[in-house]
XYZ file of C-alpha atoms in Angstrom:
635
model
C 5.995 138.207 -33.216
C 3.737 135.212 -33.527
C 4.895 131.751 -32.470
C 3.743 128.675 -34.313
C 5.155 125.595 -32.577
C 8.910 126.070 -32.621
C 8.904 128.448 -35.591
C 8.480 132.205 -35.618
C 6.365 134.149 -38.063
C 7.942 137.591 -38.319
C 5.871 140.710 -38.977
C 5.546 141.107 -42.722
C 7.334 144.453 -42.666
C 10.390 142.846 -41.097
C 10.770 140.038 -43.603
C 12.994 141.231 -46.415
C 14.191 139.475 -49.504
C 16.508 136.552 -48.791
C 20.058 137.826 -48.569
C 19.147 141.241 -47.171
C 19.372 142.214 -43.523
C 16.561 140.990 -41.326
C 15.568 143.778 -38.943
C 14.954 142.016 -35.676
C 15.142 143.938 -32.416
C 13.991 141.075 -30.187
C 14.497 137.342 -30.446
C 11.603 134.921 -30.341
C 12.522 134.163 -26.702
C 12.211 137.799 -25.694
C 15.843 138.953 -25.546
C 17.471 141.860 -27.403
C 18.873 140.431 -30.635
C 22.042 142.501 -30.498
C 22.794 141.131 -27.010
C 22.084 137.515 -27.938
C 24.467 135.094 -29.614
C 22.393 132.391 -31.317
C 23.858 129.053 -32.387
C 22.353 126.040 -34.111
C 22.313 123.059 -31.757
C 24.725 120.237 -32.467
C 22.134 117.494 -32.005
C 18.965 119.140 -33.250
C 16.180 118.409 -30.795
C 16.936 117.105 -27.309
C 14.794 114.205 -26.124
C 15.378 115.030 -22.440
C 15.963 118.767 -21.985
C 14.964 118.688 -18.307
C 17.639 116.084 -17.471
C 20.587 118.216 -16.352
C 22.431 115.981 -13.877
C 26.012 115.534 -15.140
C 26.467 112.362 -13.092
C 24.108 110.701 -15.568
C 23.712 110.926 -19.327
C 22.018 114.299 -19.733
C 21.057 117.013 -22.237
C 24.732 117.614 -22.896
C 24.426 119.597 -26.148
C 22.462 122.475 -24.632
C 25.411 124.690 -23.621
C 26.241 123.076 -20.293
C 29.925 122.294 -20.850
C 30.360 125.428 -22.945
C 28.655 127.935 -20.613
C 27.294 126.311 -17.476
C 29.898 123.921 -16.126
C 33.471 124.672 -15.181
C 36.378 122.234 -14.982
C 39.567 121.862 -12.975
C 41.701 122.292 -16.090
C 40.758 123.422 -19.586
C 42.456 122.855 -22.960
C 43.771 125.692 -25.099
C 42.657 124.286 -28.436
C 44.846 126.712 -30.361
C 48.030 125.317 -28.815
C 47.086 121.893 -27.420
C 48.216 122.959 -23.946
C 46.299 122.339 -20.718
C 45.722 125.317 -18.423
C 44.095 125.721 -14.971
C 40.489 126.853 -14.724
C 39.021 125.988 -11.313
C 42.451 124.793 -10.243
C 44.899 127.372 -8.936
C 47.711 125.932 -11.052
C 49.085 122.660 -12.438
C 48.429 119.506 -10.453
C 51.152 118.747 -7.922
C 52.650 115.246 -8.227
C 53.419 113.819 -4.780
C 55.291 110.595 -5.609
C 57.642 109.254 -8.284
C 55.087 106.633 -9.355
C 52.640 109.355 -10.446
C 49.790 107.943 -8.398
C 49.493 110.582 -5.643
C 48.482 114.157 -6.382
C 47.510 117.411 -4.724
C 44.828 119.675 -6.199
C 44.583 123.313 -5.221
C 41.573 125.332 -6.372
C 41.117 129.072 -6.709
C 39.352 130.737 -3.774
C 36.553 133.159 -4.523
C 34.652 131.024 -7.063
C 30.894 130.838 -6.512
C 27.979 128.797 -7.806
C 25.219 130.678 -9.624
C 23.075 130.676 -6.460
C 25.766 132.494 -4.475
C 27.277 129.551 -2.559
C 31.075 129.336 -2.648
C 32.719 126.472 -4.532
C 35.157 124.557 -2.304
C 36.945 121.225 -2.124
C 33.824 119.898 -0.359
C 32.057 119.957 -3.751
C 34.851 117.907 -5.339
C 34.829 115.393 -2.499
C 31.039 115.067 -2.602
C 31.197 114.493 -6.374
C 33.773 111.716 -5.888
C 31.958 110.154 -2.927
C 28.686 110.032 -4.857
C 30.260 108.790 -8.086
C 31.775 105.800 -6.326
C 28.850 105.081 -4.002
C 26.441 104.794 -6.939
C 28.875 103.827 -9.694
C 26.738 100.841 -10.709
C 23.670 103.048 -11.154
C 24.961 106.406 -12.383
C 25.652 106.461 -16.113
C 28.270 109.207 -16.575
C 30.881 108.441 -13.924
C 32.712 105.371 -15.253
C 35.703 107.344 -16.533
C 36.264 108.790 -13.065
C 35.598 105.629 -11.064
C 37.921 103.580 -13.258
C 40.661 106.197 -12.974
C 40.670 107.356 -9.358
C 41.553 104.978 -6.520
C 38.421 104.482 -4.451
C 38.449 106.226 -1.085
C 41.865 107.776 -1.697
C 40.900 111.440 -1.513
C 41.193 113.635 1.544
C 40.602 117.279 2.372
C 43.579 119.402 3.392
C 41.645 122.661 3.654
C 38.750 124.338 1.847
C 40.895 124.880 -1.245
C 43.273 121.899 -1.166
C 42.805 118.144 -1.445
C 44.960 115.056 -1.969
C 43.958 112.184 -4.217
C 45.355 108.958 -5.681
C 44.806 107.235 -8.997
C 44.311 103.513 -9.504
C 47.327 103.386 -11.831
C 50.234 105.677 -12.696
C 48.652 108.753 -14.244
C 50.631 111.074 -16.478
C 47.408 112.446 -17.973
C 45.805 113.586 -14.718
C 44.978 117.102 -15.898
C 43.315 115.928 -19.106
C 41.266 113.194 -17.450
C 40.012 115.130 -14.425
C 40.054 118.216 -16.628
C 39.548 118.740 -20.365
C 41.365 116.952 -23.184
C 39.300 118.042 -26.196
C 35.536 118.643 -26.159
C 34.936 118.712 -22.409
C 35.494 116.782 -19.201
C 33.915 113.608 -17.892
C 34.537 114.863 -14.360
C 32.005 117.606 -13.712
C 31.891 118.966 -10.146
C 28.352 119.178 -8.777
C 27.131 121.450 -5.953
C 27.097 119.509 -2.704
C 24.514 121.833 -1.163
C 22.034 120.978 -3.934
C 22.723 117.272 -4.412
C 23.283 115.978 -0.875
C 19.634 116.475 0.058
C 18.639 113.941 -2.598
C 20.078 110.975 -0.709
C 19.710 107.759 -2.691
C 17.473 109.591 -5.153
C 20.573 111.231 -6.608
C 20.675 108.407 -9.184
C 17.360 109.583 -10.654
C 17.687 113.277 -9.784
C 17.104 115.328 -12.946
C 18.684 118.528 -11.585
C 16.318 120.591 -13.745
C 17.279 124.276 -13.940
C 20.742 123.336 -12.745
C 22.785 125.554 -10.481
C 25.890 126.279 -12.524
C 29.500 127.245 -11.948
C 30.274 129.011 -15.231
C 29.487 132.679 -16.012
C 26.092 131.790 -17.473
C 22.970 130.463 -15.792
C 19.878 128.891 -17.309
C 17.191 131.462 -17.983
C 14.696 129.250 -19.824
C 14.494 126.110 -21.928
C 11.953 124.597 -24.259
C 10.342 121.515 -22.643
C 10.067 120.041 -26.146
C 13.849 120.194 -26.504
C 14.273 122.651 -29.375
C 16.107 125.444 -27.545
C 17.804 126.543 -24.340
C 18.513 130.133 -23.293
C 21.457 131.138 -21.099
C 21.879 134.466 -19.319
C 25.124 136.045 -18.101
C 25.329 136.110 -14.321
C 25.474 139.488 -12.620
C 28.440 138.141 -10.652
C 30.131 136.433 -13.612
C 33.552 137.569 -12.371
C 33.112 135.142 -9.446
C 32.332 132.208 -11.734
C 34.510 129.252 -12.654
C 36.042 130.933 -15.700
C 35.239 134.538 -14.928
C 38.992 135.187 -14.941
C 39.266 134.275 -18.639
C 37.925 137.593 -19.894
C 34.676 139.467 -20.314
C 31.871 137.395 -21.881
C 30.460 139.585 -24.641
C 26.877 138.279 -25.152
C 24.442 138.849 -22.329
C 22.440 135.920 -23.661
C 23.376 132.784 -25.576
C 20.592 130.822 -27.266
C 21.108 127.242 -28.432
C 18.317 126.519 -30.886
C 17.402 123.950 -33.520
C 16.256 125.754 -36.644
C 14.950 122.563 -38.212
C 15.793 120.803 -41.454
C 18.702 122.225 -43.422
C 16.499 123.964 -45.972
C 14.705 125.827 -43.169
C 17.968 126.513 -41.351
C 19.635 127.942 -44.430
C 16.842 130.436 -45.012
C 16.884 131.446 -41.338
C 20.662 131.865 -41.520
C 20.442 134.048 -44.604
C 17.829 136.156 -42.812
C 20.234 136.672 -39.843
C 18.046 134.772 -37.396
C 21.138 133.098 -35.930
C 24.890 133.560 -35.893
C 26.754 130.231 -36.030
C 25.694 127.039 -37.762
C 26.777 123.455 -37.087
C 27.550 121.044 -39.936
C 25.672 122.754 -42.735
C 26.370 120.989 -46.032
C 28.781 122.733 -48.428
C 26.205 123.345 -51.141
C 23.875 125.041 -48.669
C 26.763 127.148 -47.373
C 27.607 128.234 -50.914
C 23.977 129.191 -51.546
C 23.794 131.099 -48.255
C 27.033 132.996 -48.951
C 25.742 134.020 -52.353
C 22.685 135.604 -50.754
C 24.232 137.173 -47.652
C 27.771 138.627 -47.680
C 27.938 138.470 -43.860
C 28.136 134.659 -44.034
C 31.669 133.253 -44.050
C 33.419 129.899 -43.950
C 36.444 129.081 -41.777
C 38.788 129.758 -44.706
C 38.209 131.579 -48.014
C 40.048 128.831 -49.952
C 39.778 125.041 -50.270
C 38.943 123.041 -48.302
C 37.135 126.071 -46.787
C 36.502 124.395 -43.428
C 38.424 123.472 -40.302
C 39.825 119.934 -40.552
C 41.623 119.818 -37.208
C 39.012 118.187 -34.999
C 40.486 115.502 -32.733
C 37.981 113.005 -34.102
C 37.264 111.585 -37.551
C 34.274 110.082 -39.308
C 34.268 106.317 -39.495
C 32.157 103.177 -39.770
C 31.598 101.056 -36.673
C 31.109 97.309 -36.938
C 29.747 95.175 -34.174
C 32.873 93.031 -34.245
C 31.269 90.552 -31.849
C 28.420 89.791 -34.250
C 28.611 87.511 -37.293
C 29.654 88.120 -40.025
C 31.325 91.370 -38.896
C 33.574 89.323 -36.636
C 35.466 88.298 -39.795
C 38.273 90.621 -40.970
C 37.582 89.553 -44.565
C 34.085 91.030 -44.289
C 35.328 94.230 -42.737
C 38.011 94.661 -45.394
C 35.476 93.931 -48.140
C 33.307 96.785 -46.883
C 36.338 99.090 -46.787
C 37.388 98.187 -50.338
C 33.866 98.796 -51.650
C 33.700 102.245 -50.058
C 34.378 104.612 -52.940
C 35.636 107.412 -50.717
C 36.410 109.719 -53.632
C 32.796 109.613 -54.732
C 31.511 109.662 -51.141
C 33.512 112.799 -50.384
C 32.438 114.552 -53.560
C 28.764 113.636 -53.104
C 28.566 114.366 -49.376
C 30.840 117.379 -48.930
C 31.640 118.559 -52.467
C 35.153 117.160 -52.164
C 35.913 119.367 -49.168
C 37.455 116.723 -46.907
C 40.735 115.164 -45.831
C 41.044 111.372 -46.017
C 42.484 109.553 -43.008
C 43.345 105.867 -43.327
C 44.754 105.397 -39.822
C 42.511 105.229 -36.753
C 42.820 108.907 -35.908
C 42.528 112.241 -37.659
C 45.412 113.440 -39.838
C 46.181 116.916 -38.495
C 49.275 119.135 -38.320
C 49.802 117.789 -34.781
C 49.221 114.064 -35.392
C 50.898 113.928 -38.808
C 54.531 114.109 -37.601
C 53.809 111.974 -34.535
C 51.829 109.136 -36.132
C 51.150 109.459 -39.858
C 54.692 110.057 -41.105
C 56.208 107.224 -39.001
C 53.470 104.853 -40.230
C 53.658 105.548 -43.973
C 56.030 102.632 -44.508
C 53.550 100.362 -42.709
C 50.636 101.618 -44.842
C 52.487 101.200 -48.123
C 53.683 97.734 -47.176
C 50.432 96.475 -45.642
C 49.433 93.172 -47.269
C 46.215 91.196 -46.813
C 46.166 87.414 -46.351
C 45.970 86.829 -50.115
C 48.964 89.070 -50.862
C 46.892 92.090 -51.923
C 48.173 95.573 -51.022
C 45.138 97.800 -50.277
C 46.707 101.229 -49.656
C 46.442 103.934 -52.315
C 49.101 106.596 -51.711
C 47.853 108.492 -54.786
C 44.388 109.111 -53.401
C 44.973 112.880 -53.187
C 46.113 113.131 -56.791
C 42.969 111.268 -57.802
C 40.857 113.772 -55.880
C 42.519 116.706 -57.645
C 41.908 115.103 -61.042
C 38.269 114.311 -60.233
C 37.505 117.803 -58.948
C 39.264 119.404 -61.894
C 37.188 117.265 -64.275
C 34.048 118.510 -62.513
C 34.997 122.122 -63.176
C 36.693 123.191 -59.948
C 38.960 126.156 -60.811
C 42.625 125.169 -60.816
C 43.408 128.114 -58.551
C 41.277 126.485 -55.833
C 43.047 123.102 -56.081
C 46.232 122.171 -54.197
C 49.409 121.215 -56.023
C 52.682 119.521 -55.045
C 53.093 118.834 -51.328
C 49.846 120.695 -50.633
C 47.882 117.795 -52.190
C 48.640 115.502 -49.250
C 48.261 118.366 -46.822
C 44.813 119.005 -48.234
C 43.475 115.543 -49.077
C 45.572 113.372 -46.780
C 48.407 110.865 -47.093
C 46.239 108.342 -48.926
C 43.365 105.934 -48.419
C 42.230 102.429 -49.419
C 41.758 101.357 -53.014
C 38.260 101.064 -54.385
C 38.302 97.447 -55.564
C 34.992 95.517 -55.574
C 36.688 92.570 -57.309
C 39.161 92.097 -54.444
C 36.270 92.493 -51.991
C 34.353 89.717 -53.750
C 37.416 87.508 -53.563
C 37.767 88.116 -49.815
C 34.092 87.393 -49.182
C 34.240 84.218 -51.234
C 37.091 82.972 -49.045
C 34.684 82.917 -46.058
C 31.715 81.486 -47.958
C 29.877 84.709 -48.747
C 28.775 84.802 -52.374
C 26.258 86.662 -54.506
C 22.803 85.223 -54.992
C 20.653 85.285 -58.100
C 19.508 88.828 -57.275
C 23.095 90.093 -57.356
C 23.313 90.652 -53.599
C 25.684 88.861 -51.249
C 24.183 86.117 -49.109
C 25.260 84.625 -45.807
C 27.512 81.545 -45.856
C 24.441 79.309 -45.490
C 22.852 80.905 -48.583
C 20.227 82.893 -46.668
C 19.614 86.588 -47.443
C 21.970 89.077 -45.820
C 20.557 92.550 -45.141
C 22.929 95.099 -43.688
C 21.338 97.457 -41.152
C 23.384 100.647 -41.482
C 22.437 103.377 -38.998
C 23.098 107.000 -39.985
C 22.066 110.350 -38.455
C 18.833 112.030 -39.444
C 18.828 115.759 -40.274
C 20.468 116.717 -36.966
C 23.857 116.094 -38.657
C 23.366 116.705 -42.352
C 27.019 116.228 -43.325
C 27.360 112.846 -41.646
C 23.892 111.889 -42.893
C 24.950 112.547 -46.494
C 28.197 110.682 -45.896
C 26.198 107.700 -44.662
C 23.837 107.727 -47.642
C 26.800 107.907 -50.038
C 28.551 104.982 -48.351
C 25.374 102.915 -48.497
C 25.048 103.698 -52.197
C 28.636 102.623 -52.785
C 28.072 99.328 -50.959
C 24.818 98.646 -52.764
C 26.505 99.077 -56.134
C 29.083 96.514 -55.033
C 26.409 93.937 -54.161
C 25.524 94.529 -50.504
C 21.822 94.635 -49.685
C 22.176 97.576 -47.320
C 19.477 99.685 -45.681
C 20.558 103.142 -44.515
C 18.351 103.740 -41.491
C 18.136 107.305 -40.199
C 18.019 107.820 -36.436
C 17.437 110.896 -34.301
C 20.156 111.779 -31.819
C 18.652 109.803 -28.946
C 18.245 106.583 -30.923
C 21.619 107.097 -32.605
C 23.369 107.220 -29.224
C 21.427 104.186 -28.005
C 22.533 102.156 -31.033
C 26.133 103.281 -30.545
C 26.085 102.195 -26.896
C 24.098 98.944 -27.155
C 25.506 95.680 -28.502
C 22.111 94.147 -29.233
C 21.124 97.107 -31.440
C 24.305 97.639 -33.481
C 25.298 96.008 -36.760
C 26.864 98.919 -38.670
C 26.786 102.670 -38.247
C 28.572 105.764 -39.476
C 29.800 107.865 -36.584
C 32.494 110.250 -35.449
C 34.945 107.702 -34.181
C 35.746 107.340 -30.514
C 39.496 107.254 -31.085
C 39.830 111.012 -30.887
C 43.508 111.962 -30.689
C 44.353 115.655 -30.374
C 48.100 115.319 -29.861
C 50.470 112.489 -28.905
C 48.097 111.424 -26.115
C 46.289 108.475 -27.721
C 45.617 107.097 -24.241
C 42.901 109.649 -23.525
C 40.462 107.731 -25.734
C 42.068 104.329 -26.269
C 42.232 103.653 -22.535
C 38.763 102.131 -22.898
C 40.235 99.308 -25.001
C 39.869 96.911 -22.095
C 37.899 93.787 -21.307
C 36.231 95.914 -18.625
C 34.169 97.520 -21.395
C 33.312 94.354 -23.317
C 29.736 93.102 -22.914
C 27.971 90.064 -24.434
C 26.984 90.405 -28.076
C 23.271 90.367 -27.229
C 23.570 92.748 -24.265
C 21.101 95.596 -23.880
C 23.177 97.114 -21.088
C 24.753 100.422 -22.191
C 28.475 100.377 -22.908
C 30.600 102.832 -20.954
C 33.488 102.767 -23.428
C 35.137 100.787 -26.253
C 32.346 101.648 -28.669
C 34.175 100.072 -31.612
C 33.974 96.747 -29.756
C 37.684 95.865 -29.640
C 38.233 92.372 -28.205
C 41.909 91.842 -29.080
C 43.834 90.880 -25.894
C 47.093 92.100 -27.432
C 45.615 95.585 -27.742
C 44.336 95.356 -24.176
C 47.862 94.509 -23.000
C 49.443 97.397 -24.912
C 46.966 99.775 -23.299
C 47.613 98.347 -19.848
C 51.392 98.479 -20.287
C 51.181 102.134 -21.348
C 49.622 103.228 -18.067
C 53.096 103.463 -16.511
C 54.590 105.445 -19.403
C 54.916 109.190 -19.592
C 52.489 110.721 -22.080
C 54.337 111.630 -25.271
C 57.457 109.636 -24.446
C 59.045 107.489 -27.151
C 57.823 104.175 -25.629
C 54.328 105.624 -25.194
C 54.126 106.760 -28.820
C 55.561 103.409 -29.977
C 52.784 101.538 -28.171
C 50.210 103.814 -29.794
C 51.665 103.004 -33.203
C 51.447 99.267 -32.466
C 47.788 99.605 -31.460
C 47.087 101.621 -34.614
C 48.723 98.908 -36.732
C 46.516 96.222 -35.173
C 43.342 98.274 -35.578
C 44.246 99.012 -39.205
C 45.466 95.597 -40.338
C 42.333 94.019 -38.859
C 40.132 96.842 -40.239
C 38.473 96.948 -36.824
C 36.628 100.020 -37.995
C 36.770 102.016 -41.210
C 38.340 105.388 -40.551
C 37.116 107.683 -43.320
C 38.120 111.318 -43.043
C 38.901 114.122 -40.666
C 35.613 115.573 -39.557
C 34.941 118.395 -42.025
C 33.681 120.889 -39.498
C 31.453 122.971 -41.733
C 30.689 125.855 -39.403
C 29.665 128.978 -41.301
C 29.325 132.161 -39.276
C 27.169 135.248 -39.755
C 28.807 138.569 -38.830
C 25.667 140.710 -38.900
C 25.455 141.021 -35.107
C 28.785 139.545 -33.937
C 32.321 139.469 -35.382
C 35.818 138.135 -34.608
C 34.930 134.450 -34.700
C 37.808 131.924 -34.826
C 39.056 131.596 -38.401
C 42.087 130.080 -40.085
C 43.720 133.517 -40.120
C 42.615 134.218 -36.542
C 42.928 130.838 -34.839
C 42.631 131.690 -31.160
C 40.520 128.577 -30.491
C 38.882 125.674 -32.277
C 35.703 127.047 -33.885
C 33.399 124.420 -32.366
C 30.329 125.666 -30.504
C 29.850 122.268 -28.837
C 33.328 122.064 -27.221
C 34.002 123.604 -23.821
C 36.625 125.784 -25.538
C 33.705 127.744 -27.015
C 34.230 129.914 -23.934
C 37.222 131.416 -25.780
C 34.842 132.509 -28.538
C 32.463 133.947 -25.955
C 35.160 136.269 -24.581
C 36.717 137.159 -27.953
C 33.772 137.961 -30.220
C 32.641 141.566 -30.466
C 29.229 143.102 -31.180
C 28.962 144.882 -34.512
C 26.664 147.545 -33.131
C 23.684 146.537 -35.271
């Protein structure tokens, strides 16, 4: 094979017509194709592939949490239950206040360089996180949770530790709640020699604890290759089962048009957020390509997170609820969903995803609130018939009736409802705060000066969210907002998300990810601790939707002493959700439509709706369940 930059030119004899099998014995990184699972990267190109220190922001989407790291406790994403991974069992609670705990780890676990993993590694990780907490950039969750200096070694496999506050969520904070853990043990024998330089230590070619080790990575950030350890049984999750691929390659196959052709030609096995029309075209040309479900909405809608629009609530005029509501009421979500994802989405009006787990806990108890919600002028914004409108619109566009839900399945498929599309009410709200349209038909600031909305959306690294962003911008522009949809690569996108001085508006997966009744896992960052000045260039460590409401802060603080899932705990979560919603503190749009087509040419038995042994996400740590459950096809 001939390499040209990051692309591969196959021998002419091997390139068949699109849709036919692509005979490929070796990958472009020199591994046997039938021993290599290849997945499209979540973030496209990495800007810093050599930065592999989990105590700082690092090249997180390269397979580290999925293959390289290992955590004290993992989450079974098929059941929502936490289970021990490095730990020998559940955490032991040592006092009634739930502030003192004992951790026991499994003996016989080894780092990829052959050194045994012990409690000394956990203690070093804690010591270093606290010593340099003002300089390290990925330790705030731990240092705000654990009581400083409270940990002690009992023996090589046992330690005691205290939390700063009562902690009923210990296993999902120092372990995994959804996509991974913010507490990643590092190898003491590698890091301690760095001294004070640990804050800038890149940890390139990281020593890992999982069954896979780094074999090679592209210095330009387009791919990273992992190889199964010879001693994988001694790894952090070597007791989970036998990893089937000898190699796992995370690779960016470029713009969606290029990716789709490569997918059809069997150059990789699992995609990430391919748009529905491209999936349909790929399926038509290669019968080995499948969606999560064979029927509408075709894709998994049970991600803990949702798509939404962030405002910088500290910056004028987004500090005004009238402005935020006006933007919500001029978001034509029906048209956005049809344009961006061919109508294959589930609307979610509340500040979390509407899933089979969250629906009975939060959505059903809050329907009365949604239907009765009234704005300051007496207007009721909620549209409980949103799903029926979606069915009618899709039917009018020619969707076969057999593919459309009916009866109770309408709300199950398209959600409990969403906000009305009402530009006239939006104009009324804006006028009440002095924002009116100028001669050019666009809204101006209260002083009459031009108002340009800087709306940041992903570039091609997330095509689905990119299209959603473009569609929202189009909807706003039609309503009279002079909006610019500015595409950003993953690095810039994250910087905007985390930096007050750079954010006006952006579409994002929201940071209120709720997988079960435990809203606290993400909303705990609603605290004045995470509020920075409006013009700050210092990165935020939490509270990315810029909540400043002291009543919400108090509800969060009060909930720290409540048992997760208890009636008072859930009630406080509902009160927070009401405040976020009534103030439209961000626009929750839809459950993330996780469009993840798979190709069964080389591998089979991926997670599907009819075979849901794990969430089908290649960028969550639970991808390890896929790694041990897939099977080679023999091709």
